[in-house]
Amino acid sequence: MSFLRHILIILISTLLFSCSSKAGIEDQEEPEVNNCSNTNIGITEQDNIVIQHATNPVFWQGTYNETVVKIKYTQPVGNDGETETFTFIFNKLDGCLKIKRAFKFYDGKQVDVSAITEINVSEFYTGEWILDKKFTGNIIFTDPHDKKVYSRKFWLEFTAQNLEIENTNYIFFDDCFGGKLPIEIDMNNDGIVDFKIISEKIRDIGNKPQFNQYTIKLISTNNYENQILSPKKNQEPYTVIFEPPFTSENTNQYFNGVKVALDVFYEFDEPYQNFNFFLYNNLTYKKYFDNSLDNYYVVKMGLDNKEYYGWIKFKFNSPGCSVEILDTYLHPIEAVHISVQN
C-alpha cells in the first residue's frame, strides 16, 4: 500500500511539472502585444504612396533604431531639381510611438539656398505598430511655408535594411577654422597690418531651428587708405576674387553687394547638428569654392598720399578646413597697375 502511494505521488508530481513546463513554454513563445492603435480610419498599403503620379509618384520612406522611428517623403518643387523633404520623428515609449518633432528640408540644388524649418504637428494617430516591422497611421501638420494644413495617411513596412545608425560625428566651425583665423597681412613689410582674413558670426534667431552663420572674408584695417578691389562685371553676383589672367586696370573699388565671403558655414542648434554645412554641401547656390586656378585678391594701398596696386594670393578649401596666404605683392612704383597671366 505504501509502495502504491509512493508511485501515485511521483505520477502526480510529474504531471504537475509537465503542465507547468508547458505553460512556461507557451508564455515564453507568446509575444507581448501592445495595442497602440487609436484610430479606426481606413489605412491600406496604397497609403505608402503620398502623392499619386502616373510616372513619378511620391512614396513614404522609413528608418528606425533602438529609440526612434523616422518617416519621411520627398517631393519635387521646381524645374531644376529642387525638392522638399518632410520628416517626422517618433520616440519609442511604453511600446508605442509618440511624436517627437518634425521638420522640412528644402534642397535648393543649384537654384536657391537650402533651408531647414520645423513643422508643427497638430494631430497624430496610430493605425498599427509592430515593433520595427510595420507602422501605419495618419498625421496632420501645418506646412511652415505655405501655412496650409495637410493630412497624410502612411503605411510603412520595415526590414533590417531600414535600421539606421545615426551619425554623431558633427562638424563645427571652431573645430575647422577656429585656430587658423584671423590671418594678418602686412603688404609692405613695415610692421603694420594692412589686411586680415577673418571670420564673422551672425546669430539667426528668427529661424526655427535657430543657427549660427559664419563667413570667412578679407577686410581692410584702414578702409580709407587700403581698398579691396573687385573685377568689373556687368551683372550680379559680383565678387572680389580674381583668377588669372587679370589686371588691376579691369577693377572696381569694393562696394556694397559684392560677394566678399569665401564661404559660409551654418551651425544649427541641437538636435539639428547633422545639418551643419559649409556652403560646399547642401546650403548653396553653387558648390564649394574649389577650382584648379590660382585665386587672388587685388588691393590698392595709400602710402604718403600715393596709391600703389598689389595682390594677395591665397588658397582656400572648406572641405579640408584649410585657408592660407601663399604670397603677396605690392608694386614699388605708385599708380602702376599690376597683372597676372596664366
XYZ file of C-alpha atoms in Angstrom:
342
model
C 0.000 0.000 0.000
C 2.829 2.351 0.918
C 4.538 1.443 -2.352
C 1.423 2.284 -4.406
C 1.029 5.604 -2.546
C 4.638 6.456 -3.378
C 4.134 5.654 -7.085
C 0.943 7.785 -7.150
C 2.761 10.793 -5.655
C 5.517 10.511 -8.273
C 2.977 10.369 -11.117
C 1.041 13.398 -9.817
C 4.287 15.403 -9.354
C 5.444 14.541 -12.866
C 2.104 15.578 -14.321
C 2.103 18.885 -12.465
C 5.717 19.644 -13.539
C 4.875 18.780 -17.144
C 1.878 21.138 -17.169
C 3.900 23.869 -15.515
C 6.689 23.498 -18.114
C 4.225 23.670 -20.988
C 2.658 26.779 -19.531
C 6.103 28.352 -19.217
C 6.962 27.487 -22.816
C 3.644 28.885 -24.046
C 4.188 32.094 -22.063
C 7.687 32.402 -23.480
C 6.584 31.914 -27.079
C 3.624 34.277 -26.840
C 4.848 37.798 -27.785
C 3.800 40.719 -25.667
C 1.189 42.633 -27.634
C 0.902 46.400 -27.188
C -2.292 47.813 -28.613
C -1.149 51.246 -29.767
C -3.970 51.854 -32.238
C -6.077 54.938 -31.521
C -7.953 55.308 -34.808
C -10.270 53.201 -36.937
C -9.870 55.158 -40.185
C -9.145 53.040 -43.223
C -5.412 52.774 -43.930
C -4.238 50.456 -46.672
C -0.982 49.504 -48.336
C -1.807 52.071 -51.021
C -1.155 54.774 -48.402
C 2.544 54.117 -48.838
C 2.075 56.480 -51.782
C 1.920 60.073 -50.528
C 1.246 61.758 -53.859
C -0.150 59.852 -56.815
C 1.534 60.383 -60.186
C 1.468 58.384 -63.408
C 5.250 58.194 -63.786
C 6.804 59.667 -60.626
C 4.709 59.019 -57.506
C 5.981 60.134 -54.084
C 6.481 57.298 -51.559
C 6.891 57.213 -47.806
C 10.311 56.065 -46.586
C 11.231 55.000 -43.074
C 14.097 54.077 -40.764
C 14.382 53.039 -37.137
C 16.848 52.455 -34.319
C 16.601 51.479 -30.654
C 14.903 54.693 -29.551
C 13.175 56.366 -32.508
C 11.330 55.777 -35.759
C 11.724 58.245 -38.623
C 9.378 58.526 -41.599
C 9.678 60.980 -44.493
C 8.748 61.754 -48.065
C 10.420 63.934 -50.709
C 8.515 65.843 -53.363
C 9.804 67.914 -56.294
C 9.009 71.634 -56.158
C 10.824 73.146 -59.134
C 12.024 72.582 -62.645
C 15.724 72.438 -61.764
C 15.761 69.573 -59.288
C 14.670 71.435 -56.154
C 12.901 69.241 -53.584
C 11.176 69.396 -50.207
C 11.604 66.565 -47.700
C 9.095 66.278 -44.839
C 10.486 64.282 -41.905
C 8.575 63.086 -38.820
C 10.409 61.562 -35.856
C 8.731 59.408 -33.204
C 10.008 58.258 -29.815
C 9.524 54.654 -28.744
C 7.715 54.979 -25.406
C 5.951 52.225 -23.437
C 5.866 50.007 -26.501
C 4.160 52.620 -28.681
C 5.243 55.661 -30.693
C 4.894 59.316 -29.671
C 5.618 62.235 -31.993
C 8.915 63.877 -31.050
C 9.488 66.523 -33.724
C 9.090 67.236 -37.412
C 10.880 69.429 -39.929
C 11.075 70.270 -43.615
C 14.306 70.384 -45.604
C 14.197 72.438 -48.771
C 17.023 71.437 -51.110
C 17.636 74.350 -53.469
C 20.208 72.449 -55.554
C 21.941 74.977 -57.823
C 18.981 77.362 -57.882
C 18.401 78.616 -54.366
C 19.784 78.478 -50.826
C 18.513 75.420 -48.975
C 16.829 75.635 -45.590
C 15.535 73.647 -42.623
C 12.295 74.648 -40.888
C 10.463 72.999 -38.011
C 6.935 71.689 -38.653
C 4.023 71.945 -36.231
C 2.180 68.619 -35.901
C -1.353 69.189 -34.574
C -2.631 65.589 -34.595
C -1.143 62.112 -34.892
C -2.965 58.785 -34.939
C -1.560 55.256 -34.946
C -3.252 52.645 -37.067
C -0.852 49.772 -36.349
C 2.586 49.497 -34.787
C 4.545 46.243 -34.841
C 7.988 46.782 -33.352
C 10.457 47.568 -36.160
C 8.209 45.725 -38.626
C 5.224 47.872 -39.510
C 3.898 51.366 -38.840
C 0.650 52.845 -40.168
C -1.320 55.903 -39.221
C -2.327 59.449 -40.032
C -0.506 62.700 -39.317
C -1.898 66.244 -39.552
C 0.523 69.160 -39.776
C 0.947 72.733 -40.967
C 3.443 73.452 -43.728
C 5.662 76.254 -42.330
C 5.945 77.936 -45.742
C 2.551 77.883 -47.423
C 0.777 77.770 -43.996
C -1.668 75.148 -45.240
C -2.809 72.202 -43.106
C -2.157 68.749 -44.569
C -3.472 65.332 -43.535
C -1.278 62.443 -44.656
C -2.003 58.764 -44.147
C 1.022 56.481 -44.109
C 1.832 52.785 -44.388
C 5.403 51.582 -43.897
C 6.930 48.145 -43.508
C 10.479 47.820 -42.167
C 13.265 45.312 -42.730
C 16.754 45.028 -41.264
C 17.949 47.290 -44.081
C 15.928 50.147 -42.580
C 17.965 50.088 -39.364
C 19.723 53.464 -39.213
C 22.771 54.209 -37.087
C 22.681 57.981 -36.780
C 25.914 59.837 -37.436
C 27.005 61.902 -34.421
C 30.344 62.965 -35.851
C 29.131 66.509 -36.391
C 31.302 69.183 -37.978
C 31.703 72.511 -36.166
C 33.202 75.740 -37.429
C 35.547 76.255 -34.456
C 36.958 72.762 -34.887
C 37.639 73.543 -38.539
C 38.860 77.152 -38.604
C 38.833 78.380 -35.013
C 42.596 78.125 -34.562
C 43.511 79.328 -38.065
C 41.887 82.765 -38.117
C 42.458 85.668 -38.197
C 45.381 85.826 -40.642
C 47.181 89.177 -40.615
C 48.722 90.572 -43.810
C 51.463 93.234 -43.950
C 51.716 94.176 -47.623
C 54.831 96.414 -47.467
C 56.611 94.792 -44.505
C 56.549 97.917 -42.348
C 55.251 96.110 -39.277
C 51.701 97.434 -39.734
C 48.841 95.042 -40.512
C 47.100 96.228 -43.688
C 44.539 93.468 -44.255
C 43.119 90.487 -42.365
C 41.311 87.303 -43.292
C 38.749 86.909 -40.530
C 35.601 85.017 -39.629
C 32.334 86.667 -38.702
C 29.474 85.093 -36.766
C 25.815 86.045 -37.117
C 23.187 84.526 -34.825
C 19.896 83.830 -36.601
C 17.109 83.739 -34.015
C 14.246 84.223 -36.477
C 14.544 80.755 -37.935
C 13.332 77.569 -36.245
C 15.653 75.804 -35.657
C 17.997 78.672 -34.800
C 21.556 78.634 -36.119
C 24.883 80.447 -36.266
C 26.111 81.644 -39.631
C 29.868 82.067 -40.168
C 31.612 83.793 -43.053
C 35.308 83.928 -43.957
C 36.459 87.060 -45.764
C 39.192 89.622 -46.318
C 38.885 93.024 -44.600
C 40.964 96.193 -44.654
C 42.366 97.546 -41.377
C 42.149 101.053 -42.848
C 39.140 101.421 -45.114
C 40.155 104.944 -46.155
C 43.721 104.112 -47.231
C 43.590 100.408 -48.110
C 40.935 99.241 -50.546
C 39.853 95.828 -51.785
C 39.044 95.865 -55.485
C 36.746 93.629 -57.473
C 36.587 92.620 -61.145
C 34.437 94.696 -63.452
C 31.287 92.814 -64.246
C 28.016 93.649 -65.914
C 25.693 91.626 -63.707
C 25.407 90.059 -60.276
C 26.651 88.197 -58.426
C 29.756 90.365 -58.141
C 32.858 89.013 -56.422
C 36.221 90.153 -55.083
C 38.009 87.027 -56.269
C 40.360 87.239 -59.273
C 41.649 84.329 -61.324
C 44.402 84.638 -63.973
C 44.716 86.217 -66.368
C 43.751 89.569 -64.832
C 44.941 93.136 -64.430
C 44.184 95.870 -61.909
C 43.160 98.056 -64.849
C 39.978 95.979 -65.046
C 38.782 96.518 -61.485
C 36.220 98.384 -59.460
C 36.515 99.641 -55.930
C 34.958 97.424 -53.298
C 31.272 98.350 -52.992
C 28.062 97.132 -51.367
C 26.612 93.975 -52.882
C 29.947 92.364 -53.698
C 30.267 88.736 -52.637
C 33.107 89.069 -50.139
C 32.780 85.779 -48.282
C 34.981 82.843 -49.258
C 32.416 80.520 -47.770
C 29.535 80.362 -45.341
C 29.034 77.833 -42.579
C 25.694 77.041 -40.935
C 25.807 75.580 -37.430
C 22.376 74.548 -36.161
C 21.145 74.251 -32.596
C 20.574 70.831 -31.064
C 19.191 68.425 -32.235
C 19.835 69.529 -35.835
C 23.650 69.383 -35.810
C 23.626 66.794 -38.579
C 22.571 69.662 -40.874
C 25.722 71.676 -40.088
C 27.026 72.561 -43.533
C 29.585 74.596 -45.332
C 28.159 76.111 -48.475
C 30.029 73.466 -50.438
C 27.489 70.890 -49.342
C 23.727 71.449 -49.481
C 23.129 75.057 -48.497
C 24.419 76.851 -51.540
C 23.741 78.483 -54.888
C 26.754 76.651 -56.275
C 29.163 74.086 -54.957
C 32.164 74.894 -52.837
C 34.848 77.390 -53.687
C 37.272 74.953 -55.248
C 38.943 75.073 -58.660
C 42.192 74.421 -60.483
C 43.112 78.110 -60.922
C 45.045 80.302 -58.521
C 42.976 82.746 -56.511
C 43.836 86.363 -55.781
C 42.606 89.495 -54.118
C 43.576 92.754 -55.849
C 44.186 95.656 -53.459
C 45.107 99.332 -53.615
C 47.081 100.948 -50.775
C 47.522 104.590 -49.903
C 51.018 105.479 -48.672
C 52.194 109.084 -48.199
C 49.296 110.349 -50.313
C 50.259 107.983 -53.146
C 48.397 104.914 -54.414
C 50.007 101.522 -55.016
C 48.441 98.413 -56.565
C 49.093 94.886 -55.366
C 47.696 91.390 -54.982
C 47.248 88.718 -52.325
C 47.465 85.119 -53.491
C 45.670 82.658 -51.242
C 44.436 79.096 -51.007
C 41.113 78.091 -49.501
C 39.466 74.704 -49.159
C 36.385 74.341 -46.994
C 36.131 70.513 -47.003
C 39.769 70.329 -45.913
C 39.370 73.107 -43.323
C 42.351 74.968 -44.810
C 42.999 78.631 -45.558
C 46.423 80.186 -46.120
C 48.201 83.133 -47.739
C 50.611 81.865 -50.401
C 52.214 85.150 -51.456
C 51.704 88.918 -51.604
C 52.939 91.612 -53.971
C 52.835 95.418 -53.874
C 54.172 97.323 -56.892
C 57.036 99.604 -55.822
C 56.002 102.405 -58.192
C 52.906 104.477 -57.469
C 49.868 104.231 -59.752
C 51.397 101.421 -61.843
C 48.913 98.640 -62.476
C 49.727 95.018 -61.751
C 48.769 91.956 -63.784
C 48.997 88.181 -63.544
C 48.978 85.982 -66.630
C 48.127 82.282 -66.954
